[in-house]
PDB file of C-alpha atoms in Angstrom:
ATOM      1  CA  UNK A   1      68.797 132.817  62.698  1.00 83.00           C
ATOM      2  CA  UNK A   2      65.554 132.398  64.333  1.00 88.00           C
ATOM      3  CA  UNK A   3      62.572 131.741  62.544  1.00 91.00           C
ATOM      4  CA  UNK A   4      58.986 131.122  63.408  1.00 95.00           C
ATOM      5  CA  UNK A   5      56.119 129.380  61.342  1.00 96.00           C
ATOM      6  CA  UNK A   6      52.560 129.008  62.210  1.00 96.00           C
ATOM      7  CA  UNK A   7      49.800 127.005  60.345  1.00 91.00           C
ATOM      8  CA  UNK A   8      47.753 126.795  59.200  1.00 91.00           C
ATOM      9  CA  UNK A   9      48.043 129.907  57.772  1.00 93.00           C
ATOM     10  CA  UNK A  10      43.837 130.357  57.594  1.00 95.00           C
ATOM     11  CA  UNK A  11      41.185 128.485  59.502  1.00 94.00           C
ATOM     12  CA  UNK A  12      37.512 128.462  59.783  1.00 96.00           C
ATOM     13  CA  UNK A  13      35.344 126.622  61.842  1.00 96.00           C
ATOM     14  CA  UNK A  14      31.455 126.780  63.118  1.00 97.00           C
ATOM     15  CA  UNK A  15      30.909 127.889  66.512  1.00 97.00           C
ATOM     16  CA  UNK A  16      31.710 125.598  69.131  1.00 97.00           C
ATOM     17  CA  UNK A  17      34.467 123.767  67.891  1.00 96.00           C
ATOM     18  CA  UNK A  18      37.674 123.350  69.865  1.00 97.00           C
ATOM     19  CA  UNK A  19      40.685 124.268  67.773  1.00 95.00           C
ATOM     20  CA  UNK A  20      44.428 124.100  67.962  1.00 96.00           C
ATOM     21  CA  UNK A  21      46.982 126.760  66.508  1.00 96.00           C
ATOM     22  CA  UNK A  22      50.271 126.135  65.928  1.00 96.00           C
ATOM     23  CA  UNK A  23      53.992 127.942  65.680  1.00 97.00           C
ATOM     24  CA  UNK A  24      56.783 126.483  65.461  1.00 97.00           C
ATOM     25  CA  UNK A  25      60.478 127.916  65.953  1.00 96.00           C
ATOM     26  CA  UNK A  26      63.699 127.103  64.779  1.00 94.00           C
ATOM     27  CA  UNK A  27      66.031 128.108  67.853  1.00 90.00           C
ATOM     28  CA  UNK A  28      65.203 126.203  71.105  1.00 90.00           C
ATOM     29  CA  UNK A  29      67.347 128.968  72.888  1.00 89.00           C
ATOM     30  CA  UNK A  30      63.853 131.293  73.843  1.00 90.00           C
ATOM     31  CA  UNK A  31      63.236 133.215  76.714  1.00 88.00           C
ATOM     32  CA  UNK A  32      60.044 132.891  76.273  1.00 91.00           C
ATOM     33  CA  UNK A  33      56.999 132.531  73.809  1.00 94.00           C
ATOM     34  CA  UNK A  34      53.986 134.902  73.784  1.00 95.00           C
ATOM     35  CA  UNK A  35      50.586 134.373  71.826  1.00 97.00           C
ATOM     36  CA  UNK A  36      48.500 138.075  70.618  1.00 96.00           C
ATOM     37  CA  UNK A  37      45.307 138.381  68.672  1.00 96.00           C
ATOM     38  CA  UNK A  38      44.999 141.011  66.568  1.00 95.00           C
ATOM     39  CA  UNK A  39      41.764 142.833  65.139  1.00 93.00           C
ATOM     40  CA  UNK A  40      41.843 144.205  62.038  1.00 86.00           C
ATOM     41  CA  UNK A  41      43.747 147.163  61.356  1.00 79.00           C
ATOM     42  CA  UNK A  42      44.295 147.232  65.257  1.00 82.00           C
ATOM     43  CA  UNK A  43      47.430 146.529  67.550  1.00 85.00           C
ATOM     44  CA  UNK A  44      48.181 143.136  69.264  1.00 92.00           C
ATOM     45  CA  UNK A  45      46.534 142.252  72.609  1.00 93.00           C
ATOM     46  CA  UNK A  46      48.583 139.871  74.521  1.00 92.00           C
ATOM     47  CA  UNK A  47      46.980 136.428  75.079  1.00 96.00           C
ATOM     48  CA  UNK A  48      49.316 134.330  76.863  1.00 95.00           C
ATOM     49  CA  UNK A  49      53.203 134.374  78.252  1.00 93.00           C
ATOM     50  CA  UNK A  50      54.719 131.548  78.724  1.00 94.00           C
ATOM     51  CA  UNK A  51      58.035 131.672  79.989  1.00 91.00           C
ATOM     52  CA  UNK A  52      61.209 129.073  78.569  1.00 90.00           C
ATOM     53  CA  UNK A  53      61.012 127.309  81.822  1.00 91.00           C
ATOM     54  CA  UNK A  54      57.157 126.527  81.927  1.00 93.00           C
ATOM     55  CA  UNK A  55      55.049 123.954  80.156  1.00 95.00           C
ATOM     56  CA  UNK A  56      51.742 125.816  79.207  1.00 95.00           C
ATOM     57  CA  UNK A  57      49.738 128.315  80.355  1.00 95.00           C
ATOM     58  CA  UNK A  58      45.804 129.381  80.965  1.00 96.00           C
ATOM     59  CA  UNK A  59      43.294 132.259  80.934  1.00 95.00           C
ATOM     60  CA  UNK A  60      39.739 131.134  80.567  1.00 96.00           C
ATOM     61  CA  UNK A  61      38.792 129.257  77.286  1.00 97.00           C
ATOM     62  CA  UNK A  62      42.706 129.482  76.669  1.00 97.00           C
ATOM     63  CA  UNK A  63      45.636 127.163  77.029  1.00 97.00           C
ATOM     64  CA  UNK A  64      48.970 127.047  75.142  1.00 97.00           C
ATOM     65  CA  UNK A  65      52.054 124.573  75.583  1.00 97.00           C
ATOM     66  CA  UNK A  66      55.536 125.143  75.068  1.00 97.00           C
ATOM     67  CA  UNK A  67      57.466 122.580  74.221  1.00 96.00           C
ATOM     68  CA  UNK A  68      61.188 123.871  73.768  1.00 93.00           C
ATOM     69  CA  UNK A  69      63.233 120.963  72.849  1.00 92.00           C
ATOM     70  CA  UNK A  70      61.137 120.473  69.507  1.00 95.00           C
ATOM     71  CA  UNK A  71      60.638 123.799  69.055  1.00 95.00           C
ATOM     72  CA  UNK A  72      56.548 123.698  69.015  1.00 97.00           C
ATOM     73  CA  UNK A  73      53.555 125.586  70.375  1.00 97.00           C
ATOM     74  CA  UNK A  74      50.318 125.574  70.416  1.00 97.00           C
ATOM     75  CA  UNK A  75      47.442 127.545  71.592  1.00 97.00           C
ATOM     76  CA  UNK A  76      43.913 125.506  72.332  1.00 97.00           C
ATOM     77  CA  UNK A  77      40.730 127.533  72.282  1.00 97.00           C
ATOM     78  CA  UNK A  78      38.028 125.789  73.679  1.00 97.00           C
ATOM     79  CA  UNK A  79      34.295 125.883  72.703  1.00 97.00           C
ATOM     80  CA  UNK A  80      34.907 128.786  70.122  1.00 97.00           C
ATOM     81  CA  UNK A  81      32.580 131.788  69.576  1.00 97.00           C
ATOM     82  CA  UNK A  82      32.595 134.479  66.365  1.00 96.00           C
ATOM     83  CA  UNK A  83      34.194 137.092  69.368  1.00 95.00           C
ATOM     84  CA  UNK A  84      37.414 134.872  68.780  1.00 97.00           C
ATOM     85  CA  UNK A  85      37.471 135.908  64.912  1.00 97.00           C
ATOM     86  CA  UNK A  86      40.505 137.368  64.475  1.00 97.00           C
ATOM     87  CA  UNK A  87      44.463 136.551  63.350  1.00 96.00           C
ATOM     88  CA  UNK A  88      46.465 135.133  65.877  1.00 98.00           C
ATOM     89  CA  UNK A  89      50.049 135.557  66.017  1.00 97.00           C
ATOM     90  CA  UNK A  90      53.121 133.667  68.274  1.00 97.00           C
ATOM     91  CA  UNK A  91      56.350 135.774  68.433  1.00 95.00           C
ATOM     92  CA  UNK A  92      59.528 134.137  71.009  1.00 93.00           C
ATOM     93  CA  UNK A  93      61.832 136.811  72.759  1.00 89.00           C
ATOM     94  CA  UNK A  94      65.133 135.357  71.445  1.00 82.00           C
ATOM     95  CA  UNK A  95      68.660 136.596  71.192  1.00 73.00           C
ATOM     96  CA  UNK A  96      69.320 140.251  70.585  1.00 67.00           C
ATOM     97  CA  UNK A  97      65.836 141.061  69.239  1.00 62.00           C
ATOM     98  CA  UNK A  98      62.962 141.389  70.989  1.00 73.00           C
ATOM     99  CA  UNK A  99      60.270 139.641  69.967  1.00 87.00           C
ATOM    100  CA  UNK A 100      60.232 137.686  66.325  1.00 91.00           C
ATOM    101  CA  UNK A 101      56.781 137.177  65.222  1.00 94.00           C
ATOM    102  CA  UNK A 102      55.349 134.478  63.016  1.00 95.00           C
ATOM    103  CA  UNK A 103      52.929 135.223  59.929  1.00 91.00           C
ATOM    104  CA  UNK A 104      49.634 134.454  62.022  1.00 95.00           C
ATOM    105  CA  UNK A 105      46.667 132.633  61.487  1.00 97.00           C
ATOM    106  CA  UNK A 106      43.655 134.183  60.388  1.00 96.00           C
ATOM    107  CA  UNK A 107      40.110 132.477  62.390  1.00 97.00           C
ATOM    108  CA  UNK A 108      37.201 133.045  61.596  1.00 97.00           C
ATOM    109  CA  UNK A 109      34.286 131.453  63.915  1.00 97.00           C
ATOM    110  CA  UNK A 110      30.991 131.251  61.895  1.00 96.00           C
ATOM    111  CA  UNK A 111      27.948 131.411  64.008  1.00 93.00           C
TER     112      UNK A 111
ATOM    113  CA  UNK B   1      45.624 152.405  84.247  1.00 67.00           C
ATOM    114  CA  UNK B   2      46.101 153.793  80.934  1.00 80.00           C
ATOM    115  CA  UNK B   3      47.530 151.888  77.850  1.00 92.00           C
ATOM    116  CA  UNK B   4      49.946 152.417  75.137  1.00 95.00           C
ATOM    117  CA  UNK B   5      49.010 155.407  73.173  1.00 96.00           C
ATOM    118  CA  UNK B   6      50.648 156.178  69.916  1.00 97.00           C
ATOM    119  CA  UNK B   7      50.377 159.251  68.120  1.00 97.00           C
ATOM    120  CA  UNK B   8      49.427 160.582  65.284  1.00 97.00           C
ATOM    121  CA  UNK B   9      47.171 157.517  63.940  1.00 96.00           C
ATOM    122  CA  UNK B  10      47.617 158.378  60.637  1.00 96.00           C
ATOM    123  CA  UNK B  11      49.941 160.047  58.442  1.00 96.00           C
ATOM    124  CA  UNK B  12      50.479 160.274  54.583  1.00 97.00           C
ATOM    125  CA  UNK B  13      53.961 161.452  53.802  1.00 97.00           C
ATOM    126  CA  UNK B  14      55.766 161.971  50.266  1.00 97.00           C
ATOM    127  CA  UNK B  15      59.187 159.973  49.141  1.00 97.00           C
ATOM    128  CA  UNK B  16      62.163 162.150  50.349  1.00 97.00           C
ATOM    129  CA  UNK B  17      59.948 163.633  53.278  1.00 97.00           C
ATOM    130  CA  UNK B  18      60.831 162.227  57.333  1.00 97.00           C
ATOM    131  CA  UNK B  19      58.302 161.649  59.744  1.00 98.00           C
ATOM    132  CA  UNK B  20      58.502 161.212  63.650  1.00 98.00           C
ATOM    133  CA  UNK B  21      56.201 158.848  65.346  1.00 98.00           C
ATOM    134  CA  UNK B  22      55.634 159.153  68.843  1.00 98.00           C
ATOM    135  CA  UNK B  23      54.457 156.362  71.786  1.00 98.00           C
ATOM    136  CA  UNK B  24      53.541 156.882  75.448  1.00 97.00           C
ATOM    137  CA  UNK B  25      53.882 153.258  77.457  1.00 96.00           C
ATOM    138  CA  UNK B  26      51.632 152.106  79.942  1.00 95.00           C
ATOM    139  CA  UNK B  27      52.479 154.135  83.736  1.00 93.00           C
ATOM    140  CA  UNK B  28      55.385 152.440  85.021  1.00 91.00           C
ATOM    141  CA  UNK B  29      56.979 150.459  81.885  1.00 92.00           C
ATOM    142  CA  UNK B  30      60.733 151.387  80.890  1.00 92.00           C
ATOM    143  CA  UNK B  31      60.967 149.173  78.042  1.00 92.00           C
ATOM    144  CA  UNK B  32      59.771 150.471  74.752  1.00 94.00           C
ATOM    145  CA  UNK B  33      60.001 148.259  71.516  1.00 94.00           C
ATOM    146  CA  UNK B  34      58.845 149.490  67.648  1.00 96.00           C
ATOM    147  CA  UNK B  35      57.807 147.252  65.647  1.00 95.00           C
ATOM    148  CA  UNK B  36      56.806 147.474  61.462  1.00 97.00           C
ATOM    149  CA  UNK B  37      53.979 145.662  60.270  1.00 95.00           C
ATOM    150  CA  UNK B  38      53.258 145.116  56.592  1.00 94.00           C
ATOM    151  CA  UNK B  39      51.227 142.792  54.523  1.00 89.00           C
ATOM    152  CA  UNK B  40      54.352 140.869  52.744  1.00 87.00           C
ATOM    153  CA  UNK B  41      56.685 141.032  55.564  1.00 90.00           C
ATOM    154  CA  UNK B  42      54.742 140.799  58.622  1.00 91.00           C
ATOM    155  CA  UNK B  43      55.476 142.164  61.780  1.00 93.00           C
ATOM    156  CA  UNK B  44      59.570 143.253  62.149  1.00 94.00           C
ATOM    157  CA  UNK B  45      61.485 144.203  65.457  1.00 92.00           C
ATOM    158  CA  UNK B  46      62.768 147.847  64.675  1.00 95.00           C
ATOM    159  CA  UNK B  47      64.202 148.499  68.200  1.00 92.00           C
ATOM    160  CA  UNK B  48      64.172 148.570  71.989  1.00 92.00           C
ATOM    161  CA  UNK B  49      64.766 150.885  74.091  1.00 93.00           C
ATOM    162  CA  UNK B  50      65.287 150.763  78.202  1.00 91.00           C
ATOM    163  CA  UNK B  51      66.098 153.262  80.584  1.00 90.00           C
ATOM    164  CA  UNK B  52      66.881 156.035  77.479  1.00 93.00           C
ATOM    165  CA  UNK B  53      69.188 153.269  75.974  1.00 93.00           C
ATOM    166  CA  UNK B  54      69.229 151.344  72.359  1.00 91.00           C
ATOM    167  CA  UNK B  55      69.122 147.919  73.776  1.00 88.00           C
ATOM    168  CA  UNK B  56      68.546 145.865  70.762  1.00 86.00           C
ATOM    169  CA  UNK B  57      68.015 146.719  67.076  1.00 89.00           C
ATOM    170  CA  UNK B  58      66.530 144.950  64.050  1.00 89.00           C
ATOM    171  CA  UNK B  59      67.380 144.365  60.404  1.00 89.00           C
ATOM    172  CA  UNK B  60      66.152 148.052  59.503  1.00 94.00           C
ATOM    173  CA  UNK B  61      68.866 150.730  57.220  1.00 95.00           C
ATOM    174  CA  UNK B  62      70.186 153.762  59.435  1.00 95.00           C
ATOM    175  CA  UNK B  63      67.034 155.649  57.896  1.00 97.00           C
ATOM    176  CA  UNK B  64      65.497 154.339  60.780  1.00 97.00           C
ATOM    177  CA  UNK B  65      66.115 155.833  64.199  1.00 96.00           C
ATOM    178  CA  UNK B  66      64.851 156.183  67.489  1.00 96.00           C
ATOM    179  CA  UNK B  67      65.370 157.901  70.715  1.00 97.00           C
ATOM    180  CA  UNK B  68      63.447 157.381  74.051  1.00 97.00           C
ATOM    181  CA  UNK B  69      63.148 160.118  76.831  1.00 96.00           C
ATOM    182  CA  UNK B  70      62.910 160.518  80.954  1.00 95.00           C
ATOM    183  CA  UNK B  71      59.845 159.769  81.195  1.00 93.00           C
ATOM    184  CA  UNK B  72      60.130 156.430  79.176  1.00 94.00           C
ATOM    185  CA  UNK B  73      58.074 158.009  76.399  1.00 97.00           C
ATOM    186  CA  UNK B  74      59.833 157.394  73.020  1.00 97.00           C
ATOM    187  CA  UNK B  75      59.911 158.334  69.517  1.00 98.00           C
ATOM    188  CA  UNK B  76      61.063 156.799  66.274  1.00 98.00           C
ATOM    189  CA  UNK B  77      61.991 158.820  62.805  1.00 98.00           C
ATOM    190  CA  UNK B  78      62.469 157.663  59.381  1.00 97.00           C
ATOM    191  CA  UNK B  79      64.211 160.047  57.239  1.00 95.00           C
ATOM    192  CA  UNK B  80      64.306 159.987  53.459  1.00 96.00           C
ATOM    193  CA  UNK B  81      60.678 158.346  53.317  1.00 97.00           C
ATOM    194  CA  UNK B  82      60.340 155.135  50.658  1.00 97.00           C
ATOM    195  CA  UNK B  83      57.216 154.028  49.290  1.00 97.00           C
ATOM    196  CA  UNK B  84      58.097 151.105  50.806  1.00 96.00           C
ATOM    197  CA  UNK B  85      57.984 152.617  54.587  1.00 97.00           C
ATOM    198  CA  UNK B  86      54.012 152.547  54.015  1.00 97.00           C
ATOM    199  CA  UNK B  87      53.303 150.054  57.230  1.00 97.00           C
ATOM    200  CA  UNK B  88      51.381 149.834  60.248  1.00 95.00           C
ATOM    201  CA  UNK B  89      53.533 151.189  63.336  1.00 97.00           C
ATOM    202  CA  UNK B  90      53.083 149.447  66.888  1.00 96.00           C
ATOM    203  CA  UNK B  91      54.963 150.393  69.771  1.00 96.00           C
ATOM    204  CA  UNK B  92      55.221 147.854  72.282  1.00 94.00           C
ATOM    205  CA  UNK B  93      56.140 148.630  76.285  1.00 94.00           C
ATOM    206  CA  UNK B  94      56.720 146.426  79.054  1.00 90.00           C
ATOM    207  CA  UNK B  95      57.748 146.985  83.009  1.00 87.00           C
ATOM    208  CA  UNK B  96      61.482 145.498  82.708  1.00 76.00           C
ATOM    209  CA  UNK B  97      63.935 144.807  79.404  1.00 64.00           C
ATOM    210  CA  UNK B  98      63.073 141.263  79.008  1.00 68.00           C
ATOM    211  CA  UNK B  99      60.530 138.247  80.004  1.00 66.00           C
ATOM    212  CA  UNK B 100      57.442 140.099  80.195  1.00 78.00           C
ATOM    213  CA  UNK B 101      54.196 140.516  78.960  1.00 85.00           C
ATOM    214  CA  UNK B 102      54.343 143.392  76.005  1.00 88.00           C
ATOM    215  CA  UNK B 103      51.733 146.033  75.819  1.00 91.00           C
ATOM    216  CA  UNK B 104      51.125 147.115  72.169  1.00 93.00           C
ATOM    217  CA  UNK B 105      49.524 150.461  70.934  1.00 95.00           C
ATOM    218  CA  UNK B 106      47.030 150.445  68.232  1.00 94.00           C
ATOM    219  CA  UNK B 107      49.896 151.602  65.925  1.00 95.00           C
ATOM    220  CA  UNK B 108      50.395 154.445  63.357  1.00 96.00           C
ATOM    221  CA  UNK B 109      49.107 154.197  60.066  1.00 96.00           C
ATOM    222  CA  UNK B 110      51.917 155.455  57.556  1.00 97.00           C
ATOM    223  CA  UNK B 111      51.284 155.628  53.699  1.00 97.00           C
ATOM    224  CA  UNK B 112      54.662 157.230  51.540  1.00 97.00           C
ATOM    225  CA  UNK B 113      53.105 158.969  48.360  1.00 97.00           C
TER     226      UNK B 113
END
């Protein structure tokens, strides 16, 4: 059964600081791994998709790496600003359900 | 383009009562996935549906049901409310069944009296 963990669970850091969240999953067998942020008491908004066959992916101050064999993520925000306070969540499309989400990590960015 | 819209927002419901929750995907998508959200579980797969079909289902009791329509819109019921069906909804769509980007909705708001 697949399971995904991120940590740290809560993080916060002064503005500016580069920061790396991770999620890690128990089944290498992924189709493929997608990061969201979510606002509170809002829906997800999709980050990054990386699919099982790629490395990592970018968007701006973004990067995340997949590495598949020891079942491990991480997403990299660069230079962070209180904009990118919010919880961030991994979930890999595995198997017969869709997406199985991790518990998230809550950021806060202090100015 | 338009997003995901989910209606109602919010609804308060009493134990015993069933509620329908309805999502509209993004112009285009076929695949719509439901997802529950609460503070001591986190975020759950309910279902997916493509094309008007069940593709995959979740850990959820048969109180929990779904349907999805023509026009790729879809709905989800829960019948014989719990208080523990008080959760955050989010519907989810995507253009094909799998390996792609999913949309999410701001979600319904459901609290069981």
């Amino acid at each position: 059964k697949q399971e995904v963990t991120q940590i740290p669970a809560a993080l916060s850091v002064p503005e500016g600081e580069n920061l790396v969240l991770n999620c890690s999953f128990t089944d290498s067998a992924i189709y493929n791994l997608q990061w969201f942020r979510q606002d509170p008491g809002k829906g997800l908004t999709s980050l990054l998709l990386i699919q099982s066959s790629q490395r990592e992916q970018t968007s701006g101050r973004l990067n995340a790496s997949l590495d598949k064999s020891s079942g491990r993520s991480t997403l990299y925000i660069a230079a962070s600003q209180p904009g990118d306070s919010a919880t961030y969540l991994c979930a890999v499309e595995s198997g017969t359900y869709k997406y199985i989400f991790g518990t998230g990590t809550r950021l806060k960015v202090l100015a | 383009k338009a997003g995901v819209t989910q209606t109602p927002r919010y609804l308060i419901k009493t134990r015993g009562q069933q509620v329908t929750l309805s999502c509209s995907p993004i112009s285009g998508h076929r695949s719509v996935s439901w997802y529950q959200q609460t503070p001591g579980q986190g975020l759950q797969f309910l279902f997916e549906y493509f094309s008007e079909t069940q593709r995959n289902k979740g850990n959820f009791p048969g109180r929990f049901s779904g349907r999805q329509f023509s026009n790729s819109r879809s709905e989800m019921n829960v019948s014989t409310l719990e208080l523990g069906d008080s959760a955050l909804y989010l519907c989810a769509s995507s253009l094909a069944a799998s390996e792609e980007t999913q949309y999410f909705g701001p979600g319904t708001r459901l609290l069981v009296l």
